[in-house]
Amino acid sequence: MTVTLRHPTPEDAPAVWNLVRRSTLDDNSAYAYAILFLHHARACAVAVADDHVAGFVLGYRVPDRPDTQFVWQIGVDADFRGQGIGGRLLRWLASEADAEQPVRWVEATVTADNAASRALFRGLARDLGTACEVEPCLSAEVLADHPAEDLFRIGPIAPETSP
């Protein structure tokens, strides 16, 4: 089965929303996904297999640091896990972004108990031959109904190491 990576359109929002609802990821509205895909499609990606959304990355460029790709959410459908789709999406997104402002840094926040995401981001740094710094970012008090999140900062990404 061939998996194709591309930027999403608002029409992908229902499939991403349904994938999220079947997972342990934080659930957002289908509207939130559609608006993100409408306004920030170049900073997001979907993996498609046989017209089925197999995985996705939601993100944006940090406004005051346009060389930084922030990953808000990443998910892979249960039927496609273990095939490296999450890593492929991240590497593709880091290399596919605006040529005038290439990605030099990837950032994401991750809870302490999310071993899969922590390994994914450390693996991205390893694949790109760069550092992965981790530091506290958002406390449980700030997030109110959510565990604390650590900031993962990967980079700097040299243009020749971007896949």
CSV table of N, CA and C in Angstrom, one decimal, residues 2-160:
chain,number,residue,atom,x,y,z
A,2,THR,N,0.6,2.2,-0.9
A,2,THR,CA,1.3,3.4,-1.0
A,2,THR,C,0.7,4.5,-0.1
A,3,VAL,N,1.6,5.1,0.7
A,3,VAL,CA,1.2,6.2,1.6
A,3,VAL,C,1.7,7.5,1.0
A,4,THR,N,0.9,8.5,0.7
A,4,THR,CA,1.2,9.7,0.1
A,4,THR,C,1.1,10.8,1.1
A,5,LEU,N,2.2,11.7,1.2
A,5,LEU,CA,2.2,12.8,2.1
A,5,LEU,C,1.8,14.1,1.3
A,6,ARG,N,1.0,14.9,1.9
A,6,ARG,CA,0.6,16.2,1.3
A,6,ARG,C,0.1,17.1,2.3
A,7,HIS,N,-0.1,18.4,1.9
A,7,HIS,CA,-0.7,19.4,2.8
A,7,HIS,C,-2.2,19.2,2.8
A,8,PRO,N,-2.9,19.4,3.9
A,8,PRO,CA,-4.3,19.2,4.0
A,8,PRO,C,-5.1,20.3,3.4
A,9,THR,N,-6.4,20.0,3.1
A,9,THR,CA,-7.4,21.0,2.8
A,9,THR,C,-8.5,21.0,3.8
A,10,PRO,N,-9.3,22.0,3.9
A,10,PRO,CA,-10.4,21.9,4.9
A,10,PRO,C,-11.3,20.6,4.7
A,11,GLU,N,-11.3,20.1,3.5
A,11,GLU,CA,-12.1,18.9,3.3
A,11,GLU,C,-11.5,17.7,4.0
A,12,ASP,N,-10.3,17.7,4.5
A,12,ASP,CA,-9.7,16.7,5.3
A,12,ASP,C,-10.1,16.7,6.7
A,13,ALA,N,-10.7,17.8,7.2
A,13,ALA,CA,-11.0,18.0,8.6
A,13,ALA,C,-11.9,16.9,9.2
A,14,PRO,N,-13.0,16.5,8.5
A,14,PRO,CA,-13.8,15.4,9.1
A,14,PRO,C,-13.0,14.1,9.4
A,15,ALA,N,-12.1,13.7,8.4
A,15,ALA,CA,-11.4,12.5,8.6
A,15,ALA,C,-10.4,12.6,9.7
A,16,VAL,N,-9.7,13.8,9.8
A,16,VAL,CA,-8.8,14.0,10.9
A,16,VAL,C,-9.5,14.0,12.2
A,17,TRP,N,-10.6,14.7,12.3
A,17,TRP,CA,-11.4,14.8,13.5
A,17,TRP,C,-11.9,13.4,14.0
A,18,ASN,N,-12.3,12.6,13.0
A,18,ASN,CA,-12.7,11.2,13.4
A,18,ASN,C,-11.5,10.3,13.8
A,19,LEU,N,-10.4,10.5,13.2
A,19,LEU,CA,-9.2,9.8,13.6
A,19,LEU,C,-8.9,10.2,15.1
A,20,VAL,N,-8.9,11.5,15.4
A,20,VAL,CA,-8.6,11.9,16.7
A,20,VAL,C,-9.6,11.3,17.7
A,21,ARG,N,-10.9,11.3,17.4
A,21,ARG,CA,-11.9,10.8,18.3
A,21,ARG,C,-11.8,9.3,18.6
A,22,ARG,N,-11.1,8.6,17.7
A,22,ARG,CA,-10.9,7.2,17.9
A,22,ARG,C,-9.6,6.9,18.7
A,23,SER,N,-8.9,8.0,19.0
A,23,SER,CA,-7.6,7.8,19.6
A,23,SER,C,-7.6,8.4,21.1
A,24,THR,N,-6.4,8.5,21.7
A,24,THR,CA,-6.3,9.1,23.0
A,24,THR,C,-5.9,10.5,22.9
A,25,LEU,N,-5.8,11.1,21.7
A,25,LEU,CA,-5.5,12.5,21.6
A,25,LEU,C,-6.5,13.4,22.1
A,26,ASP,N,-6.1,14.7,22.5
A,26,ASP,CA,-7.1,15.7,22.9
A,26,ASP,C,-8.0,16.0,21.7
A,27,ASP,N,-9.3,15.9,22.0
A,27,ASP,CA,-10.3,16.2,21.0
A,27,ASP,C,-10.6,17.6,20.8
A,28,ASN,N,-10.5,18.1,19.5
A,28,ASN,CA,-10.9,19.4,19.2
A,28,ASN,C,-12.1,19.3,18.2
A,29,SER,N,-12.7,20.4,17.9
A,29,SER,CA,-13.9,20.4,17.0
A,29,SER,C,-13.4,20.2,15.6
A,30,ALA,N,-14.3,19.7,14.8
A,30,ALA,CA,-14.0,19.6,13.3
A,30,ALA,C,-13.8,21.0,12.8
A,31,TYR,N,-14.5,21.9,13.3
A,31,TYR,CA,-14.3,23.3,12.9
A,31,TYR,C,-12.8,23.8,13.1
A,32,ALA,N,-12.2,23.4,14.3
A,32,ALA,CA,-10.9,23.8,14.6
A,32,ALA,C,-9.9,23.3,13.5
A,33,TYR,N,-10.1,22.0,13.2
A,33,TYR,CA,-9.2,21.4,12.2
A,33,TYR,C,-9.4,22.0,10.8
A,34,ALA,N,-10.7,22.3,10.4
A,34,ALA,CA,-10.9,22.9,9.1
A,34,ALA,C,-10.3,24.3,9.0
A,35,ILE,N,-10.4,25.1,10.1
A,35,ILE,CA,-9.8,26.5,10.1
A,35,ILE,C,-8.3,26.4,10.1
A,36,LEU,N,-7.7,25.5,10.8
A,36,LEU,CA,-6.3,25.3,10.8
A,36,LEU,C,-5.8,24.9,9.4
A,37,PHE,N,-6.5,24.0,8.7
A,37,PHE,CA,-6.2,23.6,7.4
A,37,PHE,C,-6.4,24.7,6.4
A,38,LEU,N,-7.3,25.6,6.7
A,38,LEU,CA,-7.6,26.7,5.8
A,38,LEU,C,-6.5,27.8,5.9
A,39,HIS,N,-6.1,28.1,7.1
A,39,HIS,CA,-5.2,29.2,7.3
A,39,HIS,C,-3.7,28.8,7.4
A,40,HIS,N,-3.4,27.5,7.8
A,40,HIS,CA,-2.1,27.0,8.1
A,40,HIS,C,-1.7,25.7,7.4
A,41,ALA,N,-2.3,25.5,6.2
A,41,ALA,CA,-2.1,24.2,5.5
A,41,ALA,C,-0.7,23.9,5.2
A,42,ARG,N,0.1,25.0,4.9
A,42,ARG,CA,1.6,24.8,4.6
A,42,ARG,C,2.4,24.3,5.9
A,43,ALA,N,1.8,24.5,7.0
A,43,ALA,CA,2.5,24.0,8.3
A,43,ALA,C,1.8,22.8,8.8
A,44,CYS,N,1.0,22.1,8.0
A,44,CYS,CA,0.3,20.9,8.4
A,44,CYS,C,0.5,19.8,7.3
A,45,ALA,N,0.3,18.6,7.7
A,45,ALA,CA,0.5,17.5,6.7
A,45,ALA,C,-0.5,16.4,7.0
A,46,VAL,N,-0.9,15.6,5.9
A,46,VAL,CA,-1.6,14.4,6.1
A,46,VAL,C,-0.9,13.3,5.3
A,47,ALA,N,-1.1,12.1,5.8
A,47,ALA,CA,-0.6,10.9,5.1
A,47,ALA,C,-1.9,10.2,4.6
A,48,VAL,N,-1.9,9.9,3.4
A,48,VAL,CA,-3.1,9.3,2.8
A,48,VAL,C,-2.8,8.0,2.1
A,49,ALA,N,-3.6,7.0,2.5
A,49,ALA,CA,-3.4,5.6,1.9
A,49,ALA,C,-4.8,5.2,1.4
A,50,ASP,N,-4.9,5.0,0.1
A,50,ASP,CA,-6.2,4.5,-0.6
A,50,ASP,C,-7.3,5.5,-0.2
A,51,ASP,N,-7.1,6.8,-0.3
A,51,ASP,CA,-8.1,7.8,0.0
A,51,ASP,C,-8.5,7.8,1.4
A,52,HIS,N,-7.7,7.2,2.3
A,52,HIS,CA,-8.0,7.2,3.7
A,52,HIS,C,-6.9,8.0,4.5
A,53,VAL,N,-7.3,8.9,5.3
A,53,VAL,CA,-6.3,9.7,6.1
A,53,VAL,C,-5.7,8.7,7.2
A,54,ALA,N,-4.4,8.3,6.9
A,54,ALA,CA,-3.7,7.4,7.8
A,54,ALA,C,-3.0,8.1,9.0
A,55,GLY,N,-2.7,9.4,8.8
A,55,GLY,CA,-2.0,10.1,9.8
A,55,GLY,C,-2.0,11.6,9.5
A,56,PHE,N,-1.6,12.4,10.5
A,56,PHE,CA,-1.6,13.9,10.3
A,56,PHE,C,-0.7,14.5,11.2
A,57,VAL,N,-0.3,15.7,10.9
A,57,VAL,CA,0.5,16.7,11.7
A,57,VAL,C,-0.2,18.0,11.6
A,58,LEU,N,-0.6,18.6,12.8
A,58,LEU,CA,-1.2,19.9,12.8
A,58,LEU,C,-0.2,20.8,13.4
A,59,GLY,N,0.0,22.0,12.8
A,59,GLY,CA,1.0,22.9,13.4
A,59,GLY,C,0.9,24.3,12.7
A,60,TYR,N,1.8,25.1,13.1
A,60,TYR,CA,1.9,26.4,12.5
A,60,TYR,C,3.3,26.9,12.7
A,61,ARG,N,3.7,28.0,11.9
A,61,ARG,CA,5.0,28.7,12.1
A,61,ARG,C,4.8,29.6,13.3
A,62,VAL,N,5.7,29.7,14.2
A,62,VAL,CA,5.7,30.6,15.3
A,62,VAL,C,5.8,32.0,14.8
A,63,PRO,N,4.8,32.8,15.1
A,63,PRO,CA,4.8,34.2,14.5
A,63,PRO,C,6.0,35.0,14.6
A,64,ASP,N,6.6,35.1,15.8
A,64,ASP,CA,7.8,35.9,15.9
A,64,ASP,C,9.1,35.1,15.6
A,65,ARG,N,9.0,33.8,15.2
A,65,ARG,CA,10.2,33.0,14.9
A,65,ARG,C,9.8,32.2,13.7
A,66,PRO,N,9.7,32.8,12.5
A,66,PRO,CA,9.1,32.0,11.3
A,66,PRO,C,9.9,30.9,10.8
A,67,ASP,N,11.2,30.7,11.4
A,67,ASP,CA,12.0,29.5,11.0
A,67,ASP,C,11.6,28.3,12.0
A,68,THR,N,10.6,28.5,12.8
A,68,THR,CA,10.3,27.5,13.8
A,68,THR,C,8.9,26.9,13.5
A,69,GLN,N,8.9,25.6,13.3
A,69,GLN,CA,7.6,24.9,13.0
A,69,GLN,C,7.2,24.3,14.4
A,70,PHE,N,6.0,24.8,14.8
A,70,PHE,CA,5.4,24.2,16.0
A,70,PHE,C,4.5,23.1,15.7
A,71,VAL,N,4.6,21.9,16.3
A,71,VAL,CA,3.7,20.8,16.1
A,71,VAL,C,2.7,20.8,17.2
A,72,TRP,N,1.5,21.1,16.9
A,72,TRP,CA,0.4,21.1,17.9
A,72,TRP,C,-0.1,19.7,18.2
A,73,GLN,N,-0.3,18.9,17.2
A,73,GLN,CA,-0.9,17.6,17.4
A,73,GLN,C,-0.4,16.7,16.2
A,74,ILE,N,-0.1,15.5,16.6
A,74,ILE,CA,0.3,14.5,15.5
A,74,ILE,C,-0.4,13.2,15.9
A,75,GLY,N,-0.9,12.5,14.9
A,75,GLY,CA,-1.6,11.2,15.1
A,75,GLY,C,-1.5,10.3,13.9
A,76,VAL,N,-1.6,9.0,14.2
A,76,VAL,CA,-1.6,8.0,13.2
A,76,VAL,C,-2.7,7.0,13.5
A,77,ASP,N,-3.5,6.7,12.5
A,77,ASP,CA,-4.6,5.8,12.7
A,77,ASP,C,-4.0,4.5,13.2
A,78,ALA,N,-4.8,3.8,14.1
A,78,ALA,CA,-4.3,2.6,14.7
A,78,ALA,C,-4.0,1.5,13.7
A,79,ASP,N,-4.6,1.5,12.5
A,79,ASP,CA,-4.3,0.5,11.5
A,79,ASP,C,-3.0,0.7,10.8
A,80,PHE,N,-2.4,1.9,11.0
A,80,PHE,CA,-1.2,2.3,10.3
A,80,PHE,C,0.0,2.5,11.2
A,81,ARG,N,-0.2,2.3,12.5
A,81,ARG,CA,0.9,2.5,13.5
A,81,ARG,C,2.0,1.5,13.3
A,82,GLY,N,3.2,1.9,13.7
A,82,GLY,CA,4.3,1.0,13.5
A,82,GLY,C,5.0,1.0,12.2
A,83,GLN,N,4.5,1.8,11.3
A,83,GLN,CA,5.1,1.9,9.9
A,83,GLN,C,5.9,3.1,9.7
A,84,GLY,N,6.2,3.9,10.7
A,84,GLY,CA,7.0,5.1,10.6
A,84,GLY,C,6.4,6.3,10.0
A,85,ILE,N,5.0,6.3,9.9
A,85,ILE,CA,4.3,7.4,9.3
A,85,ILE,C,4.5,8.7,10.1
A,86,GLY,N,4.5,8.6,11.4
A,86,GLY,CA,4.6,9.9,12.2
A,86,GLY,C,6.0,10.5,11.9
A,87,GLY,N,7.0,9.8,11.9
A,87,GLY,CA,8.4,10.3,11.6
A,87,GLY,C,8.4,10.8,10.2
A,88,ARG,N,7.9,10.1,9.2
A,88,ARG,CA,7.9,10.6,7.8
A,88,ARG,C,7.1,11.9,7.7
A,89,LEU,N,6.0,12.0,8.3
A,89,LEU,CA,5.2,13.3,8.3
A,89,LEU,C,6.1,14.4,8.8
A,90,LEU,N,6.7,14.2,10.0
A,90,LEU,CA,7.5,15.3,10.5
A,90,LEU,C,8.7,15.7,9.6
A,91,ARG,N,9.4,14.7,9.1
A,91,ARG,CA,10.6,15.0,8.3
A,91,ARG,C,10.1,15.7,7.0
A,92,TRP,N,9.0,15.2,6.4
A,92,TRP,CA,8.5,15.8,5.2
A,92,TRP,C,8.1,17.3,5.4
A,93,LEU,N,7.4,17.5,6.5
A,93,LEU,CA,6.9,18.9,6.9
A,93,LEU,C,8.1,19.8,7.1
A,94,ALA,N,9.1,19.3,7.7
A,94,ALA,CA,10.3,20.1,8.0
A,94,ALA,C,11.0,20.5,6.7
A,95,SER,N,11.0,19.6,5.7
A,95,SER,CA,11.7,19.9,4.4
A,95,SER,C,10.8,20.5,3.4
A,96,GLU,N,9.5,20.4,3.5
A,96,GLU,CA,8.5,20.9,2.5
A,96,GLU,C,8.1,22.3,2.7
A,97,ALA,N,8.4,22.9,3.8
A,97,ALA,CA,8.0,24.2,4.2
A,97,ALA,C,8.5,25.3,3.2
A,98,ASP,N,8.0,26.5,3.3
A,98,ASP,CA,8.4,27.6,2.5
A,98,ASP,C,9.9,27.7,2.3
A,99,ALA,N,10.3,27.7,1.0
A,99,ALA,CA,11.7,27.7,0.7
A,99,ALA,C,12.3,29.1,1.1
A,100,GLU,N,11.6,30.2,1.1
A,100,GLU,CA,12.1,31.4,1.5
A,100,GLU,C,12.4,31.5,3.0
A,101,GLN,N,11.7,30.7,3.8
A,101,GLN,CA,12.0,30.6,5.2
A,101,GLN,C,12.0,29.2,5.6
A,102,PRO,N,13.1,28.5,5.4
A,102,PRO,CA,13.2,27.0,5.7
A,102,PRO,C,13.0,26.8,7.2
A,103,VAL,N,12.6,25.6,7.6
A,103,VAL,CA,12.5,25.2,9.0
A,103,VAL,C,13.9,25.0,9.5
A,104,ARG,N,14.2,25.7,10.6
A,104,ARG,CA,15.5,25.4,11.3
A,104,ARG,C,15.3,24.8,12.6
A,105,TRP,N,14.0,24.9,13.1
A,105,TRP,CA,13.7,24.4,14.5
A,105,TRP,C,12.3,23.8,14.4
A,106,VAL,N,12.1,22.7,15.1
A,106,VAL,CA,10.8,22.1,15.3
A,106,VAL,C,10.6,22.1,16.8
A,107,GLU,N,9.4,22.5,17.2
A,107,GLU,CA,9.0,22.5,18.6
A,107,GLU,C,7.7,21.8,18.8
A,108,ALA,N,7.5,21.2,20.0
A,108,ALA,CA,6.3,20.6,20.4
A,108,ALA,C,6.2,20.5,21.9
A,109,THR,N,5.0,20.5,22.4
A,109,THR,CA,4.9,20.2,23.9
A,109,THR,C,4.3,18.8,24.0
A,110,VAL,N,4.9,18.1,25.1
A,110,VAL,CA,4.6,16.7,25.3
A,110,VAL,C,4.4,16.5,26.8
A,111,THR,N,3.4,15.7,27.2
A,111,THR,CA,3.3,15.4,28.6
A,111,THR,C,4.3,14.3,29.0
A,112,ALA,N,4.6,14.3,30.3
A,112,ALA,CA,5.6,13.4,30.8
A,112,ALA,C,5.3,11.9,30.5
A,113,ASP,N,4.0,11.6,30.5
A,113,ASP,CA,3.6,10.2,30.3
A,113,ASP,C,3.4,9.7,28.8
A,114,ASN,N,3.7,10.6,27.9
A,114,ASN,CA,3.5,10.3,26.5
A,114,ASN,C,4.8,9.8,25.9
A,115,ALA,N,5.1,8.5,26.2
A,115,ALA,CA,6.4,7.9,25.8
A,115,ALA,C,6.5,7.9,24.3
A,116,ALA,N,5.5,7.6,23.6
A,116,ALA,CA,5.5,7.5,22.1
A,116,ALA,C,5.9,8.8,21.5
A,117,SER,N,5.3,9.9,21.9
A,117,SER,CA,5.6,11.2,21.3
A,117,SER,C,7.0,11.6,21.7
A,118,ARG,N,7.4,11.4,22.9
A,118,ARG,CA,8.8,11.7,23.3
A,118,ARG,C,9.8,11.0,22.5
A,119,ALA,N,9.6,9.7,22.2
A,119,ALA,CA,10.5,8.9,21.4
A,119,ALA,C,10.4,9.4,19.9
A,120,LEU,N,9.3,9.8,19.5
A,120,LEU,CA,9.1,10.3,18.1
A,120,LEU,C,10.0,11.6,17.9
A,121,PHE,N,9.9,12.5,18.8
A,121,PHE,CA,10.6,13.8,18.7
A,121,PHE,C,12.1,13.6,18.9
A,122,ARG,N,12.5,12.7,19.8
A,122,ARG,CA,13.9,12.4,19.9
A,122,ARG,C,14.5,11.7,18.7
A,123,GLY,N,13.6,10.8,18.1
A,123,GLY,CA,14.0,10.2,16.9
A,123,GLY,C,14.2,11.1,15.7
A,124,LEU,N,13.3,12.2,15.7
A,124,LEU,CA,13.4,13.2,14.6
A,124,LEU,C,14.8,13.9,14.7
A,125,ALA,N,15.1,14.3,16.0
A,125,ALA,CA,16.4,14.9,16.2
A,125,ALA,C,17.6,14.0,15.7
A,126,ARG,N,17.5,12.8,16.1
A,126,ARG,CA,18.5,11.8,15.7
A,126,ARG,C,18.6,11.7,14.2
A,127,ASP,N,17.5,11.5,13.5
A,127,ASP,CA,17.4,11.4,12.1
A,127,ASP,C,18.0,12.6,11.4
A,128,LEU,N,17.8,13.8,12.0
A,128,LEU,CA,18.3,15.1,11.4
A,128,LEU,C,19.7,15.4,11.8
A,129,GLY,N,20.2,14.6,12.7
A,129,GLY,CA,21.6,14.9,13.2
A,129,GLY,C,21.7,16.1,14.0
A,130,THR,N,20.7,16.4,14.8
A,130,THR,CA,20.7,17.7,15.6
A,130,THR,C,20.3,17.4,17.0
A,131,ALA,N,20.3,18.5,17.8
A,131,ALA,CA,19.9,18.4,19.2
A,131,ALA,C,18.4,18.3,19.5
A,132,CYS,N,18.1,17.8,20.6
A,132,CYS,CA,16.7,17.8,21.1
A,132,CYS,C,16.8,18.3,22.6
A,133,GLU,N,16.4,19.5,22.8
A,133,GLU,CA,16.4,20.0,24.2
A,133,GLU,C,15.0,19.9,24.7
A,134,VAL,N,14.9,19.5,26.0
A,134,VAL,CA,13.6,19.4,26.7
A,134,VAL,C,13.6,20.2,27.9
A,135,GLU,N,12.6,21.0,28.1
A,135,GLU,CA,12.5,21.8,29.3
A,135,GLU,C,11.0,22.0,29.7
A,136,PRO,N,10.7,22.3,30.9
A,136,PRO,CA,9.3,22.5,31.3
A,136,PRO,C,8.7,23.7,30.6
A,137,CYS,N,7.4,23.6,30.2
A,137,CYS,CA,6.8,24.7,29.4
A,137,CYS,C,5.5,25.2,30.0
A,138,LEU,N,4.5,24.3,30.1
A,138,LEU,CA,3.2,24.7,30.6
A,138,LEU,C,2.9,23.8,31.8
A,139,SER,N,2.6,24.4,32.9
A,139,SER,CA,2.4,23.7,34.1
A,139,SER,C,0.9,23.2,34.2
A,140,ALA,N,0.6,22.2,35.0
A,140,ALA,CA,-0.7,21.7,35.2
A,140,ALA,C,-1.6,22.8,35.7
A,141,GLU,N,-1.1,23.8,36.5
A,141,GLU,CA,-1.9,24.9,37.0
A,141,GLU,C,-2.4,25.8,35.8
A,142,VAL,N,-1.5,26.0,34.9
A,142,VAL,CA,-1.8,26.8,33.7
A,142,VAL,C,-2.9,26.1,32.8
A,143,LEU,N,-2.7,24.8,32.7
A,143,LEU,CA,-3.5,24.0,31.8
A,143,LEU,C,-4.8,23.6,32.4
A,144,ALA,N,-5.0,23.7,33.7
A,144,ALA,CA,-6.2,23.5,34.5
A,144,ALA,C,-6.7,22.1,34.4
A,145,ASP,N,-7.1,21.6,33.3
A,145,ASP,CA,-7.7,20.2,33.2
A,145,ASP,C,-6.8,19.2,32.5
A,146,HIS,N,-5.5,19.5,32.4
A,146,HIS,CA,-4.5,18.8,31.6
A,146,HIS,C,-3.2,18.7,32.3
A,147,PRO,N,-2.5,17.6,32.1
A,147,PRO,CA,-1.2,17.5,32.8
A,147,PRO,C,-0.2,18.5,32.2
A,148,ALA,N,0.9,18.7,32.9
A,148,ALA,CA,1.9,19.6,32.5
A,148,ALA,C,2.5,19.2,31.2
A,149,GLU,N,3.0,20.1,30.4
A,149,GLU,CA,3.7,19.8,29.1
A,149,GLU,C,5.1,20.3,29.1
A,150,ASP,N,6.0,19.5,28.6
A,150,ASP,CA,7.4,19.9,28.4
A,150,ASP,C,7.6,20.4,27.0
A,151,LEU,N,8.5,21.3,26.8
A,151,LEU,CA,8.8,21.8,25.4
A,151,LEU,C,9.9,21.0,24.9
A,152,PHE,N,9.7,20.4,23.7
A,152,PHE,CA,10.8,19.8,22.9
A,152,PHE,C,11.2,20.7,21.9
A,153,ARG,N,12.5,21.1,21.8
A,153,ARG,CA,13.0,22.0,20.8
A,153,ARG,C,14.1,21.2,20.0
A,154,ILE,N,13.9,21.0,18.8
A,154,ILE,CA,14.8,20.2,17.9
A,154,ILE,C,15.4,21.2,16.9
A,155,GLY,N,16.8,21.1,16.9
A,155,GLY,CA,17.5,22.0,15.9
A,155,GLY,C,18.8,22.4,16.5
A,156,PRO,N,19.5,23.2,15.8
A,156,PRO,CA,19.1,23.8,14.5
A,156,PRO,C,19.2,22.7,13.4
A,157,ILE,N,18.3,22.8,12.4
A,157,ILE,CA,18.2,21.9,11.3
A,157,ILE,C,19.0,22.6,10.1
A,158,ALA,N,20.1,21.9,9.7
A,158,ALA,CA,20.9,22.5,8.6
A,158,ALA,C,20.1,22.1,7.3
A,159,PRO,N,20.1,23.1,6.3
A,159,PRO,CA,19.4,22.8,5.1
A,159,PRO,C,19.8,21.5,4.4
A,160,GLU,N,21.1,21.1,4.5
A,160,GLU,CA,21.5,19.9,3.9
A,160,GLU,C,21.0,18.6,4.6
